[in-house]
Amino acid sequence: MGNSTAAYGSRAGIKTAVFLPHYTSEEKISAIGIHGAEIFKIKTDNYSDMKNAILNRAEKLKIRVVSGNGPIRIEGYKSTAFELFEQTGGNLPDYIAVPTSACGHIRGIFKGFRELKEASIIEKMPKMIAVQSKNINPIVAAIKNNREDIIPALNKNSIAEAITTGRPYGGREIIDKIYKYGWLAEDVSEEEIIRAQKLIAEDGFFVEAASATTAAAVKQLIEMGKIKASEKVLLMLTGSGLKDLESVKDYTYNINKVDLDNIEEWMTADE
């Protein structure tokens, strides 16, 4: 979001400031900085408190803020549903697993499918799966404890840095929808996220840790019998791994250092 805000601000000639928690990856910061935005790294371990403080001060100062749950942003998110309908030829999945933090994306996707259904373009909407890290799981914790209110998850960190909102503004609405529409909610450990990221890479997709949570969660739900083998599930893998290389720095791989003179020897070594 910071990247797109900086990019469009630059294109429109609007002075743009982007506020980030101190643990934001350098890759994300560089992508924002190249557009000329003013960048502020905030010393906080609580993303929700940082966001709320900025929103409150911005309202007082009458400064326009772009955040995850803004109504205009939701209108953009809903296009995900339209794209899925077009690309699948209407053969939609039974479930869509969405990394969930401030709740804007999952709410926007649902809005898109609801509009398709209201227009009689589809008869049945896919069910959503709200996915979170076990370290920061205010929505999943509420569902697993049969509650209707948010259980804040504060002062914690996760390798899935893109989904670290511990007290989401839109959380109560998503909890209501989970109960109303029979959606699922699941959280995954840091170790499960890392394994899922590697598993997805074996299929040719390099995604950031937040996106990898979806694969780990769906695996657990299948093992628990909450998703049937015959049901189709779509994973929302919208975050590129290039946005957070720090999360993969501990992976091991071989690098062969060779001279150009004996490159042919290495090229034919396995023949």
CSV table of C-alpha atoms in Angstrom, one decimal:
chain,number,residue,atom,x,y,z
A,1,MET,CA,0.0,0.0,0.0
A,2,GLY,CA,2.8,2.4,0.8
A,3,ASN,CA,4.4,1.7,-2.6
A,4,SER,CA,1.2,2.4,-4.6
A,5,THR,CA,0.5,5.5,-2.5
A,6,ALA,CA,4.0,6.9,-3.2
A,7,ALA,CA,3.7,6.0,-6.9
A,8,TYR,CA,0.4,7.7,-7.5
A,9,GLY,CA,1.3,10.6,-5.3
A,10,SER,CA,4.4,11.1,-7.5
A,11,ARG,CA,2.4,10.8,-10.7
A,12,ALA,CA,-0.2,13.3,-9.5
A,13,GLY,CA,2.4,15.8,-8.1
A,14,ILE,CA,1.0,15.4,-4.5
A,15,LYS,CA,3.4,15.5,-1.6
A,16,THR,CA,3.3,12.1,0.0
A,17,ALA,CA,4.4,10.8,3.4
A,18,VAL,CA,4.5,7.1,4.3
A,19,PHE,CA,4.6,5.9,7.9
A,20,LEU,CA,6.0,2.5,8.5
A,21,PRO,CA,6.7,0.4,11.6
A,22,HIS,CA,10.5,0.1,12.3
A,23,TYR,CA,10.6,-3.6,11.3
A,24,THR,CA,9.5,-3.0,7.6
A,25,SER,CA,11.7,-4.7,5.1
A,26,GLU,CA,14.4,-2.7,3.3
A,27,GLU,CA,13.0,-3.9,0.0
A,28,LYS,CA,9.6,-2.4,0.7
A,29,ILE,CA,11.2,0.9,1.8
A,30,SER,CA,13.4,1.1,-1.3
A,31,ALA,CA,10.3,0.6,-3.5
A,32,ILE,CA,8.6,3.5,-1.7
A,33,GLY,CA,11.6,5.8,-1.6
A,34,ILE,CA,12.3,5.7,-5.4
A,35,HIS,CA,9.0,7.6,-5.9
A,36,GLY,CA,10.2,10.4,-3.8
A,37,ALA,CA,7.9,10.0,-0.8
A,38,GLU,CA,8.9,11.2,2.6
A,39,ILE,CA,9.4,8.1,4.7
A,40,PHE,CA,8.9,7.8,8.5
A,41,LYS,CA,10.0,4.7,10.4
A,42,ILE,CA,8.1,4.6,13.7
A,43,LYS,CA,9.6,3.0,16.8
A,44,THR,CA,6.8,0.7,17.8
A,45,ASP,CA,6.1,-3.0,18.2
A,46,ASN,CA,2.4,-2.4,18.0
A,47,TYR,CA,1.2,-1.7,14.4
A,48,SER,CA,-2.4,-1.0,15.5
A,49,ASP,CA,-1.4,1.6,18.0
A,50,MET,CA,0.8,3.3,15.4
A,51,LYS,CA,-2.0,3.3,12.8
A,52,ASN,CA,-4.6,4.6,15.2
A,53,ALA,CA,-2.3,7.4,16.4
A,54,ILE,CA,-1.6,8.5,12.9
A,55,LEU,CA,-5.2,8.4,11.9
A,56,ASN,CA,-6.3,10.4,14.9
A,57,ARG,CA,-3.6,13.1,14.4
A,58,ALA,CA,-4.4,13.3,10.6
A,59,GLU,CA,-8.1,13.8,11.4
A,60,LYS,CA,-7.2,16.7,13.7
A,61,LEU,CA,-4.9,18.2,11.2
A,62,LYS,CA,-7.3,17.6,8.3
A,63,ILE,CA,-4.7,15.5,6.3
A,64,ARG,CA,-5.9,12.9,3.9
A,65,VAL,CA,-4.8,9.4,4.9
A,66,VAL,CA,-4.8,6.2,2.8
A,67,SER,CA,-5.3,3.1,5.0
A,68,GLY,CA,-6.2,-0.5,4.5
A,69,ASN,CA,-9.9,-0.1,5.3
A,70,GLY,CA,-10.7,3.1,3.4
A,71,PRO,CA,-13.9,2.9,1.2
A,72,ILE,CA,-12.1,3.8,-2.0
A,73,ARG,CA,-9.5,1.1,-1.4
A,74,ILE,CA,-12.2,-1.5,-0.9
A,75,GLU,CA,-13.6,-0.6,-4.3
A,76,GLY,CA,-10.2,-1.6,-5.8
A,77,TYR,CA,-10.0,-4.8,-3.8
A,78,LYS,CA,-13.4,-5.9,-5.1
A,79,SER,CA,-12.0,-6.1,-8.6
A,80,THR,CA,-10.2,-9.3,-7.4
A,81,ALA,CA,-13.6,-11.0,-7.5
A,82,PHE,CA,-14.3,-9.7,-11.0
A,83,GLU,CA,-10.9,-10.9,-12.2
A,84,LEU,CA,-11.4,-14.4,-10.7
A,85,PHE,CA,-14.8,-14.7,-12.3
A,86,GLU,CA,-13.4,-13.7,-15.7
A,87,GLN,CA,-10.3,-15.9,-15.5
A,88,THR,CA,-12.1,-19.0,-14.3
A,89,GLY,CA,-14.9,-18.5,-16.8
A,90,GLY,CA,-17.3,-18.5,-13.9
A,91,ASN,CA,-16.0,-21.8,-12.5
A,92,LEU,CA,-15.3,-20.3,-9.2
A,93,PRO,CA,-13.5,-22.1,-6.2
A,94,ASP,CA,-15.4,-23.3,-3.2
A,95,TYR,CA,-13.0,-21.4,-0.9
A,96,ILE,CA,-10.6,-18.5,-1.2
A,97,ALA,CA,-7.8,-18.3,1.5
A,98,VAL,CA,-6.9,-14.7,2.2
A,99,PRO,CA,-4.1,-13.4,4.5
A,100,THR,CA,-6.0,-11.2,6.9
A,101,SER,CA,-4.8,-8.2,8.9
A,102,ALA,CA,-6.7,-4.9,8.7
A,103,CYS,CA,-9.4,-6.9,6.9
A,104,GLY,CA,-9.6,-4.6,3.8
A,105,HIS,CA,-8.7,-7.2,1.2
A,106,ILE,CA,-11.0,-10.0,2.4
A,107,ARG,CA,-13.9,-7.5,2.8
A,108,GLY,CA,-13.3,-6.1,-0.7
A,109,ILE,CA,-13.2,-9.6,-2.3
A,110,PHE,CA,-16.5,-10.5,-0.6
A,111,LYS,CA,-18.0,-7.2,-1.8
A,112,GLY,CA,-17.1,-8.0,-5.4
A,113,PHE,CA,-18.7,-11.4,-5.2
A,114,ARG,CA,-21.8,-10.0,-3.5
A,115,GLU,CA,-22.2,-7.5,-6.3
A,116,LEU,CA,-21.9,-10.3,-8.9
A,117,LYS,CA,-24.6,-12.3,-7.1
A,118,GLU,CA,-26.9,-9.3,-6.7
A,119,ALA,CA,-26.5,-8.8,-10.5
A,120,SER,CA,-27.5,-12.5,-11.0
A,121,ILE,CA,-24.1,-13.1,-12.7
A,122,ILE,CA,-23.3,-15.9,-10.2
A,123,GLU,CA,-25.6,-18.0,-8.1
A,124,LYS,CA,-23.2,-18.9,-5.3
A,125,MET,CA,-20.4,-17.0,-3.7
A,126,PRO,CA,-17.1,-18.7,-2.7
A,127,LYS,CA,-16.5,-18.9,1.1
A,128,MET,CA,-13.6,-16.9,2.5
A,129,ILE,CA,-10.9,-18.3,4.7
A,130,ALA,CA,-9.4,-15.7,7.0
A,131,VAL,CA,-5.8,-16.6,7.6
A,132,GLN,CA,-3.5,-15.2,10.3
A,133,SER,CA,-0.2,-15.9,12.0
A,134,LYS,CA,-0.5,-17.5,15.4
A,135,ASN,CA,1.6,-14.7,16.9
A,136,ILE,CA,-0.9,-12.0,15.7
A,137,ASN,CA,-4.4,-13.6,15.4
A,138,PRO,CA,-7.1,-11.3,16.8
A,139,ILE,CA,-9.8,-12.6,14.4
A,140,VAL,CA,-8.9,-16.3,14.5
A,141,ALA,CA,-8.6,-16.3,18.3
A,142,ALA,CA,-12.1,-14.8,18.5
A,143,ILE,CA,-13.5,-17.5,16.3
A,144,LYS,CA,-11.7,-20.3,18.1
A,145,ASN,CA,-13.0,-19.0,21.4
A,146,ASN,CA,-16.6,-18.7,20.1
A,147,ARG,CA,-16.6,-14.9,20.6
A,148,GLU,CA,-18.0,-12.1,18.6
A,149,ASP,CA,-15.5,-9.4,19.7
A,150,ILE,CA,-11.9,-9.0,18.8
A,151,ILE,CA,-9.2,-10.5,21.0
A,152,PRO,CA,-6.3,-8.0,20.5
A,153,ALA,CA,-2.9,-9.5,19.8
A,154,LEU,CA,-0.5,-6.7,20.8
A,155,ASN,CA,3.3,-6.3,21.2
A,156,LYS,CA,4.1,-9.4,19.2
A,157,ASN,CA,6.0,-9.9,15.9
A,158,SER,CA,5.7,-12.3,13.0
A,159,ILE,CA,7.8,-13.3,10.0
A,160,ALA,CA,4.6,-12.5,8.1
A,161,GLU,CA,5.1,-8.7,8.6
A,162,ALA,CA,2.4,-7.7,6.1
A,163,ILE,CA,-0.4,-9.1,8.3
A,164,THR,CA,0.6,-7.7,11.8
A,165,THR,CA,-2.5,-5.6,12.7
A,166,GLY,CA,-3.2,-6.7,16.3
A,167,ARG,CA,-6.4,-4.6,16.7
A,168,PRO,CA,-8.0,-4.4,13.2
A,169,TYR,CA,-10.6,-1.7,12.6
A,170,GLY,CA,-12.6,-4.0,10.4
A,171,GLY,CA,-12.2,-7.1,12.5
A,172,ARG,CA,-15.7,-7.2,14.1
A,173,GLU,CA,-17.3,-7.0,10.7
A,174,ILE,CA,-15.3,-10.0,9.4
A,175,ILE,CA,-16.0,-12.0,12.5
A,176,ASP,CA,-19.8,-11.4,11.9
A,177,LYS,CA,-19.4,-12.5,8.3
A,178,ILE,CA,-17.5,-15.7,9.3
A,179,TYR,CA,-20.4,-16.7,11.5
A,180,LYS,CA,-23.1,-15.5,9.0
A,181,TYR,CA,-21.7,-17.1,5.9
A,182,GLY,CA,-20.0,-20.2,7.3
A,183,TRP,CA,-16.5,-18.9,6.4
A,184,LEU,CA,-13.4,-20.5,8.0
A,185,ALA,CA,-10.6,-19.0,10.0
A,186,GLU,CA,-7.2,-20.5,10.8
A,187,ASP,CA,-3.9,-19.4,12.2
A,188,VAL,CA,-0.4,-20.9,11.6
A,189,SER,CA,2.9,-20.9,13.4
A,190,GLU,CA,6.1,-19.3,12.2
A,191,GLU,CA,7.6,-22.7,11.4
A,192,GLU,CA,4.6,-23.6,9.3
A,193,ILE,CA,4.8,-20.4,7.4
A,194,ILE,CA,8.4,-21.0,6.5
A,195,ARG,CA,7.7,-24.6,5.4
A,196,ALA,CA,4.8,-23.3,3.3
A,197,GLN,CA,6.9,-20.6,1.7
A,198,LYS,CA,9.4,-23.3,0.6
A,199,LEU,CA,6.6,-25.6,-0.6
A,200,ILE,CA,5.1,-22.9,-2.8
A,201,ALA,CA,8.5,-22.1,-4.2
A,202,GLU,CA,8.8,-25.7,-5.4
A,203,ASP,CA,5.8,-24.9,-7.6
A,204,GLY,CA,7.6,-21.9,-9.1
A,205,PHE,CA,6.1,-19.1,-7.0
A,206,PHE,CA,8.3,-16.9,-4.7
A,207,VAL,CA,5.9,-15.2,-2.3
A,208,GLU,CA,6.4,-13.3,0.9
A,209,ALA,CA,5.7,-15.0,4.2
A,210,ALA,CA,2.3,-13.4,4.6
A,211,SER,CA,1.1,-15.0,1.4
A,212,ALA,CA,2.5,-18.3,2.4
A,213,THR,CA,0.3,-18.4,5.4
A,214,THR,CA,-2.6,-19.4,3.1
A,215,ALA,CA,-1.0,-22.7,2.0
A,216,ALA,CA,-0.1,-23.6,5.6
A,217,ALA,CA,-3.7,-22.8,6.8
A,218,VAL,CA,-5.4,-24.8,4.0
A,219,LYS,CA,-3.2,-27.8,4.8
A,220,GLN,CA,-4.3,-27.7,8.4
A,221,LEU,CA,-8.0,-27.3,7.5
A,222,ILE,CA,-7.8,-30.3,5.2
A,223,GLU,CA,-6.1,-32.4,7.9
A,224,MET,CA,-8.9,-31.3,10.3
A,225,GLY,CA,-11.6,-32.3,7.8
A,226,LYS,CA,-13.0,-28.8,7.5
A,227,ILE,CA,-12.2,-28.8,3.8
A,228,LYS,CA,-13.1,-31.8,1.7
A,229,ALA,CA,-10.7,-33.3,-0.9
A,230,SER,CA,-13.3,-32.7,-3.6
A,231,GLU,CA,-13.5,-29.0,-2.9
A,232,LYS,CA,-11.5,-26.4,-4.8
A,233,VAL,CA,-9.5,-23.8,-2.9
A,234,LEU,CA,-7.8,-20.7,-4.2
A,235,LEU,CA,-4.8,-19.2,-2.4
A,236,MET,CA,-4.4,-15.4,-2.5
A,237,LEU,CA,-0.7,-15.1,-3.2
A,238,THR,CA,-0.5,-11.4,-3.9
A,239,GLY,CA,2.7,-10.6,-2.0
A,240,SER,CA,6.0,-11.1,-3.9
A,241,GLY,CA,8.9,-12.6,-2.0
A,242,LEU,CA,11.1,-9.9,-3.5
A,243,LYS,CA,9.3,-7.5,-1.0
A,244,ASP,CA,10.9,-9.2,2.0
A,245,LEU,CA,14.2,-11.0,1.3
A,246,GLU,CA,15.1,-11.0,5.0
A,247,SER,CA,12.5,-13.8,5.6
A,248,VAL,CA,14.4,-16.2,3.3
A,249,LYS,CA,18.0,-15.4,4.3
A,250,ASP,CA,18.3,-18.6,6.3
A,251,TYR,CA,17.4,-20.9,3.4
A,252,THR,CA,20.3,-23.0,2.3
A,253,TYR,CA,21.3,-23.5,-1.3
A,254,ASN,CA,24.4,-24.4,-3.3
A,255,ILE,CA,26.5,-21.8,-5.2
A,256,ASN,CA,29.2,-23.2,-7.4
A,257,LYS,CA,32.1,-20.8,-8.0
A,258,VAL,CA,33.9,-21.8,-11.2
A,259,ASP,CA,36.3,-20.2,-13.7
A,260,LEU,CA,35.0,-19.5,-17.2
A,261,ASP,CA,37.8,-21.8,-18.6
A,262,ASN,CA,36.3,-25.0,-17.0
A,263,ILE,CA,32.6,-24.1,-17.2
A,264,GLU,CA,32.0,-26.9,-19.7
A,265,GLU,CA,33.2,-29.4,-17.2
A,266,TRP,CA,30.5,-28.2,-14.7
A,267,MET,CA,27.8,-28.1,-17.4
A,268,THR,CA,28.3,-31.7,-18.3
A,269,ALA,CA,29.1,-33.0,-14.7
A,270,ASP,CA,25.7,-34.8,-14.3
A,271,GLU,CA,25.6,-36.4,-17.8
